[in-house]
Coordinates of C-alpha atoms in Angstrom, one line a residue:
X1 CA -45.3 100.2 22.0
X2 CA -42.8 102.8 20.9
X3 CA -40.5 104.6 23.3
X4 CA -38.6 107.7 22.9
X5 CA -35.0 108.3 23.5
X6 CA -35.7 109.2 27.1
X7 CA -37.0 105.8 27.9
X8 CA -33.8 104.0 26.9
X9 CA -31.4 102.7 29.5
X10 CA -27.7 103.4 29.8
X11 CA -26.8 100.6 27.3
X12 CA -29.2 101.9 24.7
X13 CA -32.0 99.4 25.6
X14 CA -35.7 100.3 26.0
X15 CA -37.4 99.8 29.3
X16 CA -39.2 96.7 28.0
X17 CA -35.9 95.2 26.8
X18 CA -34.4 95.9 30.2
X19 CA -37.3 94.2 32.0
X20 CA -37.0 91.2 29.7
X21 CA -33.2 91.1 30.3
X22 CA -33.8 91.1 34.1
X23 CA -36.4 88.2 33.7
X24 CA -33.9 86.2 31.7
X25 CA -31.1 86.8 34.2
X26 CA -33.4 85.8 37.1
X27 CA -34.3 82.6 35.2
X28 CA -30.7 81.4 34.7
X29 CA -29.0 82.8 37.7
X30 CA -29.1 79.5 39.5
X31 CA -27.7 77.5 36.5
X32 CA -24.1 76.6 36.8
X33 CA -21.8 74.6 34.5
X34 CA -20.9 71.0 35.4
X35 CA -17.4 70.2 36.6
X36 CA -14.9 69.8 33.8
X37 CA -17.0 71.8 31.3
X38 CA -14.3 74.4 30.8
X39 CA -11.7 71.7 30.2
X40 CA -14.0 69.9 27.8
X41 CA -14.4 73.1 25.8
X42 CA -10.7 73.7 25.7
X43 CA -10.2 70.3 24.2
X44 CA -13.3 70.2 21.9
X45 CA -12.8 73.5 20.2
X46 CA -9.2 72.8 18.9
X47 CA -10.3 69.3 17.9
X48 CA -13.2 70.7 15.9
X49 CA -10.9 73.3 14.2
X50 CA -8.4 70.4 13.4
X51 CA -11.2 68.4 11.7
X52 CA -12.2 71.4 9.6
X53 CA -8.6 71.8 8.5
X54 CA -8.3 68.1 7.6
X55 CA -11.6 68.3 5.6
X56 CA -10.3 71.3 3.7
X57 CA -6.9 69.6 3.0
X58 CA -8.7 66.5 1.8
X59 CA -11.0 68.5 -0.5
X60 CA -7.9 70.3 -1.9
X61 CA -6.1 67.0 -2.5
X62 CA -9.2 65.5 -4.3
X63 CA -9.4 68.6 -6.6
X64 CA -5.6 68.3 -7.3
X65 CA -5.9 64.6 -8.2
X66 CA -8.8 65.2 -10.5
X67 CA -7.0 68.0 -12.1
X68 CA -3.9 65.9 -12.9
X69 CA -5.8 62.6 -13.7
X70 CA -8.2 64.0 -16.3
X71 CA -5.5 65.4 -18.6
X72 CA -3.5 62.1 -18.4
X73 CA -6.6 60.1 -19.2
X74 CA -7.4 62.3 -22.2
X75 CA -3.8 62.0 -23.4
X76 CA -3.9 58.2 -23.2
X77 CA -7.3 57.9 -25.0
X78 CA -6.2 60.2 -27.8
X79 CA -2.7 58.6 -28.3
X80 CA -2.5 56.2 -31.3
X81 CA 0.9 54.6 -30.6
X82 CA 1.7 50.8 -30.7
X83 CA 2.1 50.6 -27.0
X84 CA -1.5 51.4 -26.1
X85 CA -3.1 48.2 -24.8
X86 CA -5.2 48.8 -21.8
X87 CA -8.9 48.8 -20.9
X88 CA -8.7 52.5 -20.3
X89 CA -7.5 53.1 -23.8
X90 CA -10.3 50.9 -25.2
X91 CA -12.9 52.9 -23.4
X92 CA -11.3 56.1 -24.4
X93 CA -11.5 55.2 -28.1
X94 CA -15.1 54.2 -27.7
X95 CA -15.8 57.6 -26.2
X96 CA -14.2 59.2 -29.3
X97 CA -16.9 57.3 -31.3
X98 CA -15.0 57.1 -34.6
X99 CA -14.2 54.0 -36.7
X100 CA -10.9 55.4 -37.5
X101 CA -9.8 55.4 -33.9
X102 CA -10.7 51.7 -33.6
X103 CA -8.4 50.9 -36.5
X104 CA -5.5 52.9 -35.3
X105 CA -5.2 51.3 -31.9
X106 CA -2.9 48.3 -32.0
X107 CA -2.8 45.2 -29.8
X108 CA -6.3 45.9 -28.4
X109 CA -9.9 44.9 -29.3
X110 CA -11.9 47.4 -31.3
X111 CA -14.7 48.7 -29.2
X112 CA -16.1 51.2 -31.6
X113 CA -19.4 50.5 -33.4
X114 CA -18.2 51.4 -36.9
X115 CA -18.4 48.6 -39.5
X116 CA -15.2 49.7 -41.2
X117 CA -13.2 49.5 -37.9
X118 CA -14.7 46.1 -37.0
X119 CA -13.5 44.5 -40.3
X120 CA -9.8 44.8 -39.4
X121 CA -9.8 45.6 -35.6
X122 CA -9.7 42.0 -34.4
X123 CA -8.1 39.0 -36.0
X124 CA -7.5 35.4 -35.1
X125 CA -6.6 34.8 -31.5
X126 CA -7.6 38.3 -30.4
X127 CA -4.7 40.0 -32.3
X128 CA -5.0 42.3 -35.3
X129 CA -6.0 40.7 -38.6
X130 CA -4.2 42.6 -41.3
X131 CA -2.6 45.7 -39.7
X132 CA -1.2 44.0 -36.6
X133 CA 2.5 43.9 -36.1
X134 CA 4.2 42.2 -33.1
X135 CA 1.6 41.3 -30.4
X136 CA 1.8 42.3 -26.8
X137 CA 1.8 38.7 -25.5
X138 CA 2.6 35.2 -26.6
X139 CA 0.3 33.4 -28.9
X140 CA -1.1 30.5 -26.8
X141 CA -2.9 28.8 -29.7
X142 CA 0.2 28.3 -31.9
X143 CA 2.1 26.0 -29.5
X144 CA 5.3 28.1 -29.8
X145 CA 6.9 30.0 -26.9
X146 CA 3.3 30.7 -25.6
X147 CA 2.5 27.0 -25.3
X148 CA 0.5 26.6 -22.0
X149 CA 2.3 23.4 -21.2
X150 CA 5.6 25.2 -21.1
X151 CA 4.4 27.8 -18.6
X152 CA 1.5 26.2 -16.8
X153 CA 3.2 25.3 -13.6
X154 CA 5.2 28.2 -12.1
X155 CA 7.2 28.8 -15.3
X156 CA 8.7 25.3 -15.3
X157 CA 9.1 24.1 -19.0
X158 CA 7.4 21.0 -20.3
X159 CA 9.4 17.8 -20.2
X160 CA 11.1 16.9 -23.4
X161 CA 11.8 13.4 -24.8
X162 CA 15.4 13.6 -23.7
X163 CA 14.4 14.3 -20.1
X164 CA 12.1 11.3 -19.6
X165 CA 12.9 7.6 -19.3
X166 CA 10.9 4.4 -18.8
X167 CA 11.2 3.5 -15.1
X168 CA 8.8 0.5 -15.1
X169 CA 6.2 -1.4 -17.1
X170 CA 4.2 -4.3 -15.7
X171 CA 0.9 -6.1 -15.7
X172 CA -0.6 -8.3 -13.0
X173 CA -2.4 -11.6 -13.2
X174 CA -6.1 -11.7 -14.1
X175 CA -8.6 -11.2 -11.3
X176 CA -11.7 -13.3 -10.7
X177 CA -13.5 -11.4 -13.5
X178 CA -10.6 -11.8 -15.9
X179 CA -9.5 -8.1 -15.7
X180 CA -5.7 -7.4 -15.8
X181 CA -4.3 -4.2 -14.2
X182 CA -0.9 -2.7 -15.2
X183 CA 1.3 0.3 -14.6
X184 CA 3.6 2.5 -16.8
X185 CA 6.2 4.5 -14.9
X186 CA 8.3 7.3 -16.3
X187 CA 11.0 9.3 -14.5
X188 CA 13.0 12.5 -15.0
X189 CA 16.5 11.4 -16.0
X190 CA 17.8 15.0 -16.5
X191 CA 19.3 17.4 -14.1
X192 CA 16.6 20.1 -14.5
X193 CA 13.0 20.3 -13.4
X194 CA 10.3 19.8 -16.0
X195 CA 6.5 19.7 -16.1
X196 CA 4.3 16.8 -17.1
X197 CA 0.9 18.0 -18.2
X198 CA -0.8 14.8 -19.3
X199 CA -0.6 11.0 -19.5
X200 CA 0.3 11.0 -23.1
X201 CA -1.3 8.6 -25.7
X202 CA -2.2 5.0 -25.4
X203 CA -2.1 2.7 -28.4
X204 CA -3.1 -1.0 -28.9
X205 CA -1.6 -3.8 -31.0
X206 CA -3.4 -7.1 -31.5
X207 CA -1.9 -10.4 -32.3
X208 CA -3.1 -14.0 -32.9
X209 CA -6.9 -14.5 -32.3
X210 CA -7.4 -11.0 -30.9
X211 CA -10.1 -9.2 -33.0
X212 CA -9.3 -5.6 -33.6
X213 CA -13.0 -4.8 -34.2
X214 CA -13.8 -6.0 -30.7
X215 CA -10.9 -4.3 -28.8
X216 CA -11.3 -0.6 -27.7
X217 CA -9.7 1.9 -25.5
X218 CA -11.2 4.6 -23.2
X219 CA -10.0 7.1 -20.6
X220 CA -10.9 6.0 -17.0
X221 CA -13.8 7.7 -15.4
X222 CA -15.7 7.1 -12.2
X223 CA -18.2 4.3 -12.5
X224 CA -16.6 2.5 -15.4
X225 CA -15.9 -1.3 -15.3
X226 CA -12.2 -0.7 -14.4
X227 CA -13.0 -0.6 -10.7
X228 CA -9.5 -1.5 -9.6
X229 CA -8.0 1.8 -11.1
X230 CA -7.5 4.8 -8.8
X231 CA -10.4 7.3 -8.6
X232 CA -10.0 10.1 -11.2
X233 CA -9.9 12.6 -8.4
X234 CA -6.4 11.4 -7.7
X235 CA -5.1 12.4 -11.1
X236 CA -3.1 15.6 -11.5
X237 CA -3.6 18.1 -14.4
X238 CA 0.1 18.9 -14.2
X239 CA 3.1 17.7 -12.2
X240 CA 6.6 19.2 -11.8
X241 CA 9.2 16.4 -11.9
X242 CA 12.4 17.0 -10.0
X243 CA 15.5 15.2 -11.2
X244 CA 14.9 11.6 -10.4
X245 CA 11.2 12.1 -9.8
X246 CA 8.6 9.8 -11.3
X247 CA 5.0 9.6 -12.3
X248 CA 2.7 6.7 -13.2
X249 CA -0.1 6.0 -15.7
X250 CA -2.2 2.9 -14.8
X251 CA -4.3 0.8 -17.2
X252 CA -6.8 -2.0 -17.0
X253 CA -7.7 -4.7 -19.5
X254 CA -11.4 -5.6 -19.1
X255 CA -12.4 -8.6 -21.3
X256 CA -15.8 -8.7 -22.9
X257 CA -15.5 -12.3 -24.2
X258 CA -13.1 -15.2 -24.0
X259 CA -10.8 -16.2 -26.9
X260 CA -12.5 -18.6 -29.4
X261 CA -11.6 -22.3 -29.6
X262 CA -9.3 -23.6 -32.4
X263 CA -11.8 -26.4 -33.5
X264 CA -9.2 -29.2 -33.0
X265 CA -9.7 -32.0 -30.5
X266 CA -6.9 -32.9 -28.1
X267 CA -7.5 -36.7 -28.4
X268 CA -7.8 -37.1 -32.2
X269 CA -11.6 -36.9 -32.4
X270 CA -14.6 -38.8 -31.1
X271 CA -14.0 -42.0 -33.1
X272 CA -11.2 -43.4 -31.0
X273 CA -11.3 -46.6 -28.9
X274 CA -13.2 -46.9 -25.7
X275 CA -11.0 -45.3 -22.9
X276 CA -12.2 -48.0 -20.4
X277 CA -9.1 -50.1 -19.7
X278 CA -10.9 -53.4 -19.0
X279 CA -14.3 -53.4 -20.7
X280 CA -16.7 -56.1 -19.8
X281 CA -17.6 -57.9 -23.0
X282 CA -21.0 -59.4 -23.8
X283 CA -21.4 -62.0 -26.4
X284 CA -23.8 -61.3 -29.2
X285 CA -24.8 -63.0 -32.4
X286 CA -22.1 -61.5 -34.5
X287 CA -19.4 -61.8 -31.8
X288 CA -19.2 -58.0 -31.5
X289 CA -18.1 -56.4 -28.3
X290 CA -19.9 -53.5 -26.7
X291 CA -19.2 -51.5 -23.5
X292 CA -21.4 -52.2 -20.5
X293 CA -23.7 -49.5 -19.3
X294 CA -22.0 -47.9 -16.3
X295 CA -24.0 -44.7 -16.1
X296 CA -22.7 -42.9 -19.1
X297 CA -18.9 -43.7 -19.1
X298 CA -18.8 -43.8 -22.9
X299 CA -20.5 -40.4 -23.2
X300 CA -18.3 -38.7 -20.6
X301 CA -15.2 -40.0 -22.4
X302 CA -16.4 -38.7 -25.7
X303 CA -17.0 -35.2 -24.2
X304 CA -13.5 -35.1 -22.7
X305 CA -12.0 -36.0 -26.0
X306 CA -14.0 -33.3 -27.9
X307 CA -12.8 -30.4 -25.8
X308 CA -11.1 -27.9 -28.2
X309 CA -8.1 -25.8 -27.1
X310 CA -8.5 -22.0 -26.8
X311 CA -7.0 -19.9 -29.6
X312 CA -3.9 -17.9 -28.6
X313 CA -4.5 -14.1 -28.7
X314 CA -2.9 -11.1 -27.1
X315 CA -3.1 -7.3 -26.8
X316 CA -0.1 -5.1 -26.4
X317 CA -0.8 -1.8 -24.6
X318 CA 1.7 1.0 -25.3
X319 CA 1.9 4.4 -23.5
X320 CA 3.8 7.3 -25.2
X321 CA 4.5 10.4 -23.1
X322 CA 3.3 13.9 -24.0
X323 CA 6.8 14.6 -25.4
X324 CA 6.3 11.9 -28.1
X325 CA 8.9 9.7 -26.4
X326 CA 9.8 7.4 -24.7
X327 CA 7.2 4.6 -25.0
X328 CA 6.5 1.8 -22.5
X329 CA 4.6 -1.3 -23.6
X330 CA 3.0 -4.3 -21.8
X331 CA 1.5 -7.4 -23.5
X332 CA -1.7 -9.0 -22.0
X333 CA -2.0 -12.6 -23.0
X334 CA -5.2 -14.6 -23.5
X335 CA -6.9 -11.4 -24.6
X336 CA -9.1 -11.4 -27.7
X337 CA -12.0 -9.0 -27.0
X338 CA -12.4 -6.2 -24.5
X339 CA -11.5 -2.6 -23.6
X340 CA -8.4 -0.9 -22.2
X341 CA -9.0 1.9 -19.7
X342 CA -6.2 4.2 -18.6
X343 CA -5.7 6.9 -16.1
X344 CA -4.2 10.4 -16.1
X345 CA -1.0 11.4 -14.4
X346 CA -0.6 9.9 -10.9
X347 CA 2.1 10.9 -8.4
X348 CA 4.3 8.1 -7.2
X349 CA 3.7 7.5 -3.5

């Protein structure tokens, strides 16, 4: 329904609009705000404005960071100097996609797919093959200044032969199974700390009746016949020795057979006289004298006389430290065939 200008109220509203306004006013005239609403608005409105400002500042900072980081990343990826050795540089040269970029980057692995760049991009040990100059790190595989033993334990260098001394070498008596257990002990005789990273080497020397083809050596593992040795879990991969500190390497001789006999009788053979001091004679036709039957006395005496002595054999067990010196040695007697088991580095309790 259209109304003319005469039907409009003093505020420029039509009569219908004025009626709707009165209805709305009547509907809400009894509604009142709760206590504290004004105070809440006074706090909430500034807080909302502050959050908006923080969001704007964060967005501006992100834009600024991206604007400064992207040019720097592009500069690094495009640089071909000898100091470029990072994962970012590697990805950057892959993004360039050229084999020439892969060849120009030194000290890093070529990530480009070109066949010409892959021929010279990576050499032995991860360094450059033909074009590489000085590497960015020590060569661990050459045993020089990058030797892992020299820097494996908090930068303490490996023990040298001049720093180590033999502190003890001993072997016990055979147990019920004939096994003999022994210990080698080495100590730091210098005034500086050093690192022991292994038990060194064990060598064997046979003498007498010991058969070198029947004597072996093995590292001690859980479940082997050397049950008297410490569990391998007690061994240390590396140990820092303070001045005067010591470590041990234990071994076990486990025989597989006894030493052979010499083949010589103690009493001069079985053809000797009857060992019975007062034999009871019996007269025969020829006047011969024979021993009386006493339940096998003559047979027992013959067996005792035929017992052959055991051949003398021995095995000398030597342990040389990782520094190639010094060497400790122990000789196990009455050893002709068997196996020597030895442990790793054990701390001295």
